[in-house]
Amino acid sequence: MNAVLLPLLGGVLIGLSASLLLLFNGRIAGISGIVGGLFTPSRQEVGWRVAFLAGLLLGGALLAVFMPGALGAPVAAGVGVPLLSGLLIGLGARLGSGCTSGHGICGIARGATRSIVATATFIATGVLTVFVVRHLLGGVS
């Protein structure tokens, strides 16, 4: 698939899913908030949260089966580094009252100042991290 068409299709699907969740359920599609809500569940909240997360996992699994190159190269660091990275991202998202999906996709679309600041912080931190890893630490092998 075209190098432009696949990311464009992904963006449309993310926007469509966030819009449908807001339209039909009145909820913001922030993944960290959806996962965090499962740890303090109410009966009405569990079903849609599990369905949303199952859809994310199923979509990733289908992409891995039918278009394995779309996910990039396998991680050479083993399972520990991605697991630790995921935990740190989750902790940071909870400390920041949201993640890239909640702030970057839904919050900015709603004109929330805190989401604009949070997303700018995410981007600046990412740029700084890449610079430190590539230029000061010599890259990751």
Tab-separated table of N, CA and C in Angstrom:
chain	number	residue	atom	x	y	z
A	1	MET	N	0.847	-1.182	0.000
A	1	MET	CA	0.000	0.000	0.000
A	1	MET	C	0.890	1.242	0.000
A	2	ASN	N	0.420	2.269	-0.584
A	2	ASN	CA	1.159	3.519	-0.711
A	2	ASN	C	1.634	4.025	0.654
A	3	ALA	N	2.852	4.619	0.690
A	3	ALA	CA	3.420	5.120	1.944
A	3	ALA	C	2.617	6.277	2.523
A	4	VAL	N	1.848	6.954	1.726
A	4	VAL	CA	1.013	8.053	2.203
A	4	VAL	C	-0.390	7.554	2.543
A	5	LEU	N	-0.869	6.616	1.759
A	5	LEU	CA	-2.255	6.152	1.921
A	5	LEU	C	-2.470	5.399	3.232
A	6	LEU	N	-1.522	4.574	3.640
A	6	LEU	CA	-1.692	3.791	4.875
A	6	LEU	C	-1.755	4.678	6.121
A	7	PRO	N	-0.820	5.639	6.307
A	7	PRO	CA	-0.974	6.538	7.462
A	7	PRO	C	-2.241	7.383	7.386
A	8	LEU	N	-2.632	7.789	6.182
A	8	LEU	CA	-3.861	8.565	6.014
A	8	LEU	C	-5.073	7.733	6.425
A	9	LEU	N	-5.102	6.486	6.006
A	9	LEU	CA	-6.195	5.595	6.393
A	9	LEU	C	-6.211	5.379	7.899
A	10	GLY	N	-5.038	5.211	8.509
A	10	GLY	CA	-4.955	5.054	9.965
A	10	GLY	C	-5.484	6.279	10.687
A	11	GLY	N	-5.119	7.466	10.219
A	11	GLY	CA	-5.597	8.698	10.833
A	11	GLY	C	-7.108	8.843	10.721
A	12	VAL	N	-7.646	8.485	9.567
A	12	VAL	CA	-9.102	8.557	9.378
A	12	VAL	C	-9.805	7.587	10.327
A	13	LEU	N	-9.261	6.385	10.459
A	13	LEU	CA	-9.889	5.394	11.346
A	13	LEU	C	-9.808	5.814	12.814
A	14	ILE	N	-8.676	6.404	13.218
A	14	ILE	CA	-8.552	6.895	14.601
A	14	ILE	C	-9.551	8.018	14.850
A	15	GLY	N	-9.632	8.959	13.932
A	15	GLY	CA	-10.585	10.058	14.079
A	15	GLY	C	-12.023	9.584	14.077
A	16	LEU	N	-12.317	8.616	13.205
A	16	LEU	CA	-13.675	8.066	13.146
A	16	LEU	C	-14.032	7.349	14.443
A	17	SER	N	-13.094	6.540	14.976
A	17	SER	CA	-13.403	5.811	16.209
A	17	SER	C	-13.569	6.766	17.389
A	18	ALA	N	-12.723	7.805	17.458
A	18	ALA	CA	-12.858	8.791	18.544
A	18	ALA	C	-14.172	9.544	18.425
A	19	SER	N	-14.559	9.881	17.198
A	19	SER	CA	-15.811	10.611	16.991
A	19	SER	C	-17.017	9.754	17.335
A	20	LEU	N	-16.982	8.484	16.930
A	20	LEU	CA	-18.110	7.593	17.227
A	20	LEU	C	-18.248	7.338	18.721
A	21	LEU	N	-17.106	7.195	19.424
A	21	LEU	CA	-17.165	6.992	20.870
A	21	LEU	C	-17.760	8.213	21.560
A	22	LEU	N	-17.379	9.401	21.130
A	22	LEU	CA	-17.934	10.626	21.705
A	22	LEU	C	-19.402	10.795	21.343
A	23	LEU	N	-19.746	10.507	20.103
A	23	LEU	CA	-21.118	10.694	19.637
A	23	LEU	C	-22.091	9.725	20.303
A	24	PHE	N	-21.744	8.460	20.360
A	24	PHE	CA	-22.689	7.454	20.858
A	24	PHE	C	-22.545	7.144	22.343
A	25	ASN	N	-21.373	7.454	22.918
A	25	ASN	CA	-21.153	7.092	24.319
A	25	ASN	C	-20.834	8.307	25.189
A	26	GLY	N	-20.577	9.451	24.568
A	26	GLY	CA	-20.245	10.658	25.319
A	26	GLY	C	-18.903	10.597	26.004
A	27	ARG	N	-18.007	9.753	25.527
A	27	ARG	CA	-16.706	9.547	26.155
A	27	ARG	C	-15.578	9.997	25.255
A	28	ILE	N	-14.492	10.440	25.891
A	28	ILE	CA	-13.276	10.832	25.182
A	28	ILE	C	-12.419	9.585	24.987
A	29	ALA	N	-11.868	9.425	23.790
A	29	ALA	CA	-11.066	8.241	23.463
A	29	ALA	C	-9.622	8.409	23.910
A	30	GLY	N	-9.412	8.561	25.188
A	30	GLY	CA	-8.062	8.569	25.748
A	30	GLY	C	-7.736	7.167	26.235
A	31	ILE	N	-6.763	6.548	25.644
A	31	ILE	CA	-6.485	5.143	25.946
A	31	ILE	C	-6.078	4.965	27.411
A	32	SER	N	-5.260	5.868	27.946
A	32	SER	CA	-4.848	5.711	29.345
A	32	SER	C	-6.053	5.824	30.282
A	33	GLY	N	-6.988	6.707	29.966
A	33	GLY	CA	-8.188	6.829	30.786
A	33	GLY	C	-9.090	5.605	30.662
A	34	ILE	N	-9.160	5.039	29.461
A	34	ILE	CA	-9.979	3.838	29.251
A	34	ILE	C	-9.388	2.670	30.038
A	35	VAL	N	-8.074	2.501	29.970
A	35	VAL	CA	-7.422	1.419	30.720
A	35	VAL	C	-7.527	1.690	32.221
A	36	GLY	N	-7.261	2.933	32.630
A	36	GLY	CA	-7.322	3.282	34.050
A	36	GLY	C	-8.704	3.053	34.639
A	37	GLY	N	-9.754	3.276	33.841
A	37	GLY	CA	-11.120	3.061	34.306
A	37	GLY	C	-11.429	1.602	34.592
A	38	LEU	N	-10.656	0.702	34.010
A	38	LEU	CA	-10.880	-0.726	34.277
A	38	LEU	C	-10.430	-1.122	35.682
A	39	PHE	N	-9.575	-0.302	36.287
A	39	PHE	CA	-9.102	-0.616	37.642
A	39	PHE	C	-10.039	-0.092	38.715
A	40	THR	N	-10.962	0.783	38.342
A	40	THR	CA	-12.001	1.266	39.254
A	40	THR	C	-13.344	1.156	38.524
A	41	PRO	N	-13.720	-0.059	38.177
A	41	PRO	CA	-14.862	-0.218	37.275
A	41	PRO	C	-16.226	-0.021	37.935
A	42	SER	N	-17.137	0.452	37.125
A	42	SER	CA	-18.547	0.376	37.483
A	42	SER	C	-19.181	-0.517	36.418
A	43	ARG	N	-20.278	-1.118	36.716
A	43	ARG	CA	-20.864	-2.099	35.802
A	43	ARG	C	-21.165	-1.522	34.421
A	44	GLN	N	-21.593	-0.285	34.365
A	44	GLN	CA	-21.938	0.316	33.083
A	44	GLN	C	-20.709	0.666	32.259
A	45	GLU	N	-19.555	0.746	32.881
A	45	GLU	CA	-18.358	1.226	32.209
A	45	GLU	C	-17.471	0.107	31.656
A	46	VAL	N	-17.600	-1.092	32.155
A	46	VAL	CA	-16.656	-2.146	31.796
A	46	VAL	C	-16.824	-2.598	30.347
A	47	GLY	N	-18.051	-2.774	29.884
A	47	GLY	CA	-18.298	-3.340	28.555
A	47	GLY	C	-17.667	-2.547	27.427
A	48	TRP	N	-17.951	-1.256	27.372
A	48	TRP	CA	-17.415	-0.473	26.253
A	48	TRP	C	-15.910	-0.341	26.356
A	49	ARG	N	-15.375	-0.287	27.601
A	49	ARG	CA	-13.916	-0.184	27.747
A	49	ARG	C	-13.231	-1.450	27.230
A	50	VAL	N	-13.730	-2.601	27.617
A	50	VAL	CA	-13.148	-3.866	27.156
A	50	VAL	C	-13.299	-4.000	25.642
A	51	ALA	N	-14.467	-3.620	25.101
A	51	ALA	CA	-14.673	-3.700	23.652
A	51	ALA	C	-13.709	-2.782	22.911
A	52	PHE	N	-13.493	-1.578	23.417
A	52	PHE	CA	-12.582	-0.636	22.758
A	52	PHE	C	-11.157	-1.184	22.753
A	53	LEU	N	-10.707	-1.674	23.915
A	53	LEU	CA	-9.344	-2.216	23.999
A	53	LEU	C	-9.196	-3.499	23.178
A	54	ALA	N	-10.221	-4.342	23.153
A	54	ALA	CA	-10.177	-5.554	22.329
A	54	ALA	C	-10.063	-5.180	20.855
A	55	GLY	N	-10.760	-4.146	20.439
A	55	GLY	CA	-10.648	-3.683	19.060
A	55	GLY	C	-9.250	-3.195	18.725
A	56	LEU	N	-8.624	-2.500	19.666
A	56	LEU	CA	-7.242	-2.052	19.444
A	56	LEU	C	-6.300	-3.244	19.277
A	57	LEU	N	-6.426	-4.218	20.190
A	57	LEU	CA	-5.549	-5.388	20.127
A	57	LEU	C	-5.818	-6.212	18.875
A	58	LEU	N	-7.094	-6.388	18.527
A	58	LEU	CA	-7.445	-7.149	17.333
A	58	LEU	C	-6.929	-6.454	16.078
A	59	GLY	N	-7.064	-5.158	16.017
A	59	GLY	CA	-6.554	-4.411	14.873
A	59	GLY	C	-5.050	-4.577	14.715
A	60	GLY	N	-4.329	-4.497	15.824
A	60	GLY	CA	-2.882	-4.697	15.773
A	60	GLY	C	-2.520	-6.113	15.359
A	61	ALA	N	-3.260	-7.091	15.865
A	61	ALA	CA	-2.990	-8.491	15.511
A	61	ALA	C	-3.264	-8.736	14.028
A	62	LEU	N	-4.353	-8.182	13.517
A	62	LEU	CA	-4.669	-8.347	12.091
A	62	LEU	C	-3.615	-7.679	11.216
A	63	LEU	N	-3.154	-6.513	11.638
A	63	LEU	CA	-2.112	-5.816	10.884
A	63	LEU	C	-0.818	-6.632	10.889
A	64	ALA	N	-0.475	-7.238	12.036
A	64	ALA	CA	0.730	-8.053	12.125
A	64	ALA	C	0.645	-9.275	11.221
A	65	VAL	N	-0.550	-9.837	11.072
A	65	VAL	CA	-0.719	-11.027	10.229
A	65	VAL	C	-0.715	-10.663	8.747
A	66	PHE	N	-1.488	-9.646	8.373
A	66	PHE	CA	-1.670	-9.351	6.956
A	66	PHE	C	-0.667	-8.351	6.388
A	67	MET	N	-0.082	-7.501	7.226
A	67	MET	CA	0.902	-6.516	6.752
A	67	MET	C	2.025	-6.387	7.784
A	68	PRO	N	2.802	-7.433	7.997
A	68	PRO	CA	3.801	-7.405	9.073
A	68	PRO	C	4.835	-6.292	8.921
A	69	GLY	N	5.150	-5.872	7.732
A	69	GLY	CA	6.119	-4.802	7.535
A	69	GLY	C	5.631	-3.451	8.017
A	70	ALA	N	4.312	-3.289	8.155
A	70	ALA	CA	3.748	-2.002	8.576
A	70	ALA	C	4.081	-1.674	10.023
A	71	LEU	N	4.429	-2.665	10.826
A	71	LEU	CA	4.716	-2.438	12.239
A	71	LEU	C	6.187	-2.142	12.499
A	72	GLY	N	7.012	-2.130	11.477
A	72	GLY	CA	8.425	-1.832	11.653
A	72	GLY	C	9.215	-3.071	12.017
A	73	ALA	N	10.489	-2.848	12.290
A	73	ALA	CA	11.390	-3.953	12.611
A	73	ALA	C	11.106	-4.476	14.014
A	74	PRO	N	11.338	-5.765	14.245
A	74	PRO	CA	11.158	-6.305	15.598
A	74	PRO	C	12.105	-5.624	16.584
A	75	VAL	N	11.693	-5.569	17.843
A	75	VAL	CA	12.510	-4.939	18.878
A	75	VAL	C	13.614	-5.910	19.281
A	76	ALA	N	14.859	-5.465	19.140
A	76	ALA	CA	15.998	-6.337	19.433
A	76	ALA	C	16.277	-6.429	20.924
A	77	ALA	N	15.677	-5.551	21.721
A	77	ALA	CA	15.980	-5.491	23.148
A	77	ALA	C	15.252	-6.555	23.966
A	78	GLY	N	14.413	-7.376	23.344
A	78	GLY	CA	13.674	-8.390	24.084
A	78	GLY	C	12.357	-7.839	24.618
A	79	VAL	N	11.770	-8.561	25.539
A	79	VAL	CA	10.451	-8.194	26.061
A	79	VAL	C	10.545	-7.168	27.183
A	80	GLY	N	11.633	-7.183	27.965
A	80	GLY	CA	11.747	-6.330	29.146
A	80	GLY	C	11.701	-4.840	28.843
A	81	VAL	N	12.420	-4.404	27.831
A	81	VAL	CA	12.476	-2.969	27.518
A	81	VAL	C	11.113	-2.447	27.068
A	82	PRO	N	10.417	-3.114	26.124
A	82	PRO	CA	9.085	-2.618	25.764
A	82	PRO	C	8.105	-2.658	26.941
A	83	LEU	N	8.214	-3.663	27.797
A	83	LEU	CA	7.326	-3.760	28.960
A	83	LEU	C	7.585	-2.608	29.935
A	84	LEU	N	8.844	-2.353	30.238
A	84	LEU	CA	9.198	-1.226	31.107
A	84	LEU	C	8.785	0.095	30.469
A	85	SER	N	9.007	0.219	29.157
A	85	SER	CA	8.617	1.443	28.450
A	85	SER	C	7.112	1.674	28.545
A	86	GLY	N	6.341	0.614	28.365
A	86	GLY	CA	4.886	0.737	28.460
A	86	GLY	C	4.439	1.162	29.844
A	87	LEU	N	5.071	0.597	30.873
A	87	LEU	CA	4.715	0.981	32.243
A	87	LEU	C	5.050	2.445	32.511
A	88	LEU	N	6.212	2.905	32.025
A	88	LEU	CA	6.588	4.312	32.216
A	88	LEU	C	5.651	5.240	31.450
A	89	ILE	N	5.256	4.837	30.259
A	89	ILE	CA	4.304	5.645	29.485
A	89	ILE	C	2.965	5.718	30.212
A	90	GLY	N	2.519	4.588	30.726
A	90	GLY	CA	1.260	4.583	31.470
A	90	GLY	C	1.327	5.453	32.716
A	91	LEU	N	2.435	5.381	33.441
A	91	LEU	CA	2.614	6.223	34.624
A	91	LEU	C	2.623	7.699	34.237
A	92	GLY	N	3.354	8.034	33.183
A	92	GLY	CA	3.398	9.420	32.732
A	92	GLY	C	2.032	9.918	32.278
A	93	ALA	N	1.289	9.054	31.604
A	93	ALA	CA	-0.044	9.447	31.143
A	93	ALA	C	-0.976	9.709	32.325
A	94	ARG	N	-0.871	8.899	33.348
A	94	ARG	CA	-1.727	9.115	34.532
A	94	ARG	C	-1.312	10.386	35.265
A	95	LEU	N	0.000	10.641	35.361
A	95	LEU	CA	0.471	11.867	36.008
A	95	LEU	C	0.057	13.105	35.209
A	96	GLY	N	0.020	12.999	33.892
A	96	GLY	CA	-0.335	14.121	33.033
A	96	GLY	C	-1.820	14.224	32.754
A	97	SER	N	-2.614	13.413	33.428
A	97	SER	CA	-4.077	13.402	33.245
A	97	SER	C	-4.471	13.108	31.801
A	98	GLY	N	-3.702	12.271	31.147
A	98	GLY	CA	-4.078	11.872	29.799
A	98	GLY	C	-2.867	11.507	28.971
A	99	CYS	N	-3.129	10.892	27.832
A	99	CYS	CA	-2.059	10.433	26.957
A	99	CYS	C	-2.163	11.150	25.617
A	100	THR	N	-1.353	10.700	24.669
A	100	THR	CA	-1.348	11.350	23.361
A	100	THR	C	-2.690	11.255	22.666
A	101	SER	N	-3.384	10.152	22.842
A	101	SER	CA	-4.683	10.031	22.172
A	101	SER	C	-5.719	10.950	22.803
A	102	GLY	N	-5.765	10.980	24.116
A	102	GLY	CA	-6.762	11.819	24.782
A	102	GLY	C	-6.486	13.298	24.578
A	103	HIS	N	-5.237	13.708	24.802
A	103	HIS	CA	-4.893	15.123	24.649
A	103	HIS	C	-4.690	15.486	23.178
A	104	GLY	N	-3.884	14.670	22.484
A	104	GLY	CA	-3.490	15.029	21.120
A	104	GLY	C	-4.588	14.918	20.094
A	105	ILE	N	-5.446	13.947	20.216
A	105	ILE	CA	-6.489	13.764	19.207
A	105	ILE	C	-7.787	14.434	19.658
A	106	CYS	N	-8.245	14.083	20.824
A	106	CYS	CA	-9.556	14.577	21.263
A	106	CYS	C	-9.468	15.959	21.911
A	107	GLY	N	-8.465	16.173	22.769
A	107	GLY	CA	-8.372	17.436	23.499
A	107	GLY	C	-8.110	18.623	22.595
A	108	ILE	N	-7.159	18.478	21.671
A	108	ILE	CA	-6.869	19.581	20.749
A	108	ILE	C	-8.067	19.850	19.849
A	109	ALA	N	-8.732	18.785	19.406
A	109	ALA	CA	-9.923	18.960	18.563
A	109	ALA	C	-11.020	19.729	19.292
A	110	ARG	N	-11.047	19.619	20.623
A	110	ARG	CA	-12.050	20.340	21.413
A	110	ARG	C	-11.550	21.712	21.867
A	111	GLY	N	-10.322	22.075	21.495
A	111	GLY	CA	-9.768	23.385	21.821
A	111	GLY	C	-9.320	23.520	23.263
A	112	ALA	N	-8.999	22.421	23.936
A	112	ALA	CA	-8.589	22.463	25.340
A	112	ALA	C	-7.138	22.943	25.456
A	113	THR	N	-6.943	24.020	26.187
A	113	THR	CA	-5.603	24.593	26.357
A	113	THR	C	-4.652	23.595	26.991
A	114	ARG	N	-5.123	22.886	28.026
A	114	ARG	CA	-4.238	21.935	28.694
A	114	ARG	C	-3.810	20.814	27.756
A	115	SER	N	-4.650	20.457	26.791
A	115	SER	CA	-4.277	19.424	25.825
A	115	SER	C	-3.228	19.933	24.849
A	116	ILE	N	-3.325	21.188	24.473
A	116	ILE	CA	-2.310	21.777	23.590
A	116	ILE	C	-0.968	21.810	24.315
A	117	VAL	N	-0.970	22.217	25.580
A	117	VAL	CA	0.271	22.259	26.365
A	117	VAL	C	0.816	20.842	26.563
A	118	ALA	N	-0.060	19.903	26.896
A	118	ALA	CA	0.383	18.516	27.110
A	118	ALA	C	0.975	17.931	25.836
A	119	THR	N	0.330	18.143	24.699
A	119	THR	CA	0.820	17.590	23.442
A	119	THR	C	2.154	18.228	23.053
A	120	ALA	N	2.290	19.530	23.259
A	120	ALA	CA	3.579	20.195	22.992
A	120	ALA	C	4.662	19.610	23.894
A	121	THR	N	4.313	19.297	25.132
A	121	THR	CA	5.274	18.684	26.058
A	121	THR	C	5.660	17.289	25.585
A	122	PHE	N	4.673	16.511	25.120
A	122	PHE	CA	4.968	15.163	24.603
A	122	PHE	C	5.952	15.242	23.439
A	123	ILE	N	5.683	16.160	22.512
A	123	ILE	CA	6.531	16.279	21.322
A	123	ILE	C	7.935	16.735	21.716
A	124	ALA	N	8.044	17.729	22.575
A	124	ALA	CA	9.361	18.227	23.000
A	124	ALA	C	10.135	17.133	23.721
A	125	THR	N	9.464	16.388	24.568
A	125	THR	CA	10.134	15.294	25.282
A	125	THR	C	10.596	14.211	24.320
A	126	GLY	N	9.792	13.902	23.321
A	126	GLY	CA	10.180	12.913	22.317
A	126	GLY	C	11.395	13.355	21.525
A	127	VAL	N	11.404	14.611	21.114
A	127	VAL	CA	12.553	15.147	20.369
A	127	VAL	C	13.804	15.102	21.245
A	128	LEU	N	13.685	15.507	22.492
A	128	LEU	CA	14.823	15.488	23.412
A	128	LEU	C	15.320	14.063	23.647
A	129	THR	N	14.399	13.122	23.801
A	129	THR	CA	14.781	11.725	24.022
A	129	THR	C	15.534	11.162	22.827
A	130	VAL	N	15.042	11.416	21.626
A	130	VAL	CA	15.728	10.938	20.417
A	130	VAL	C	17.118	11.549	20.318
A	131	PHE	N	17.226	12.831	20.612
A	131	PHE	CA	18.540	13.481	20.560
A	131	PHE	C	19.504	12.842	21.553
A	132	VAL	N	19.063	12.644	22.781
A	132	VAL	CA	19.940	12.065	23.806
A	132	VAL	C	20.342	10.639	23.425
A	133	VAL	N	19.370	9.826	22.997
A	133	VAL	CA	19.673	8.429	22.681
A	133	VAL	C	20.593	8.325	21.471
A	134	ARG	N	20.307	9.089	20.428
A	134	ARG	CA	21.100	8.971	19.192
A	134	ARG	C	22.448	9.669	19.267
A	135	HIS	N	22.493	10.853	19.858
A	135	HIS	CA	23.712	11.661	19.766
A	135	HIS	C	24.563	11.642	21.031
A	136	LEU	N	23.973	11.443	22.174
A	136	LEU	CA	24.768	11.439	23.401
A	136	LEU	C	25.067	10.022	23.878
A	137	LEU	N	24.148	9.091	23.644
A	137	LEU	CA	24.360	7.713	24.084
A	137	LEU	C	24.826	6.803	22.954
A	138	GLY	N	24.842	7.293	21.735
A	138	GLY	CA	25.339	6.498	20.612
A	138	GLY	C	24.332	5.550	20.015
A	139	GLY	N	23.060	5.723	20.301
A	139	GLY	CA	22.024	4.869	19.724
A	139	GLY	C	21.742	3.656	20.568
A	140	VAL	N	20.686	2.943	20.190
A	140	VAL	CA	20.274	1.724	20.889
A	140	VAL	C	20.510	0.561	19.949
A	141	SER	N	21.138	-0.476	20.446
A	141	SER	CA	21.352	-1.659	19.599
A	141	SER	C	20.530	-2.818	20.066
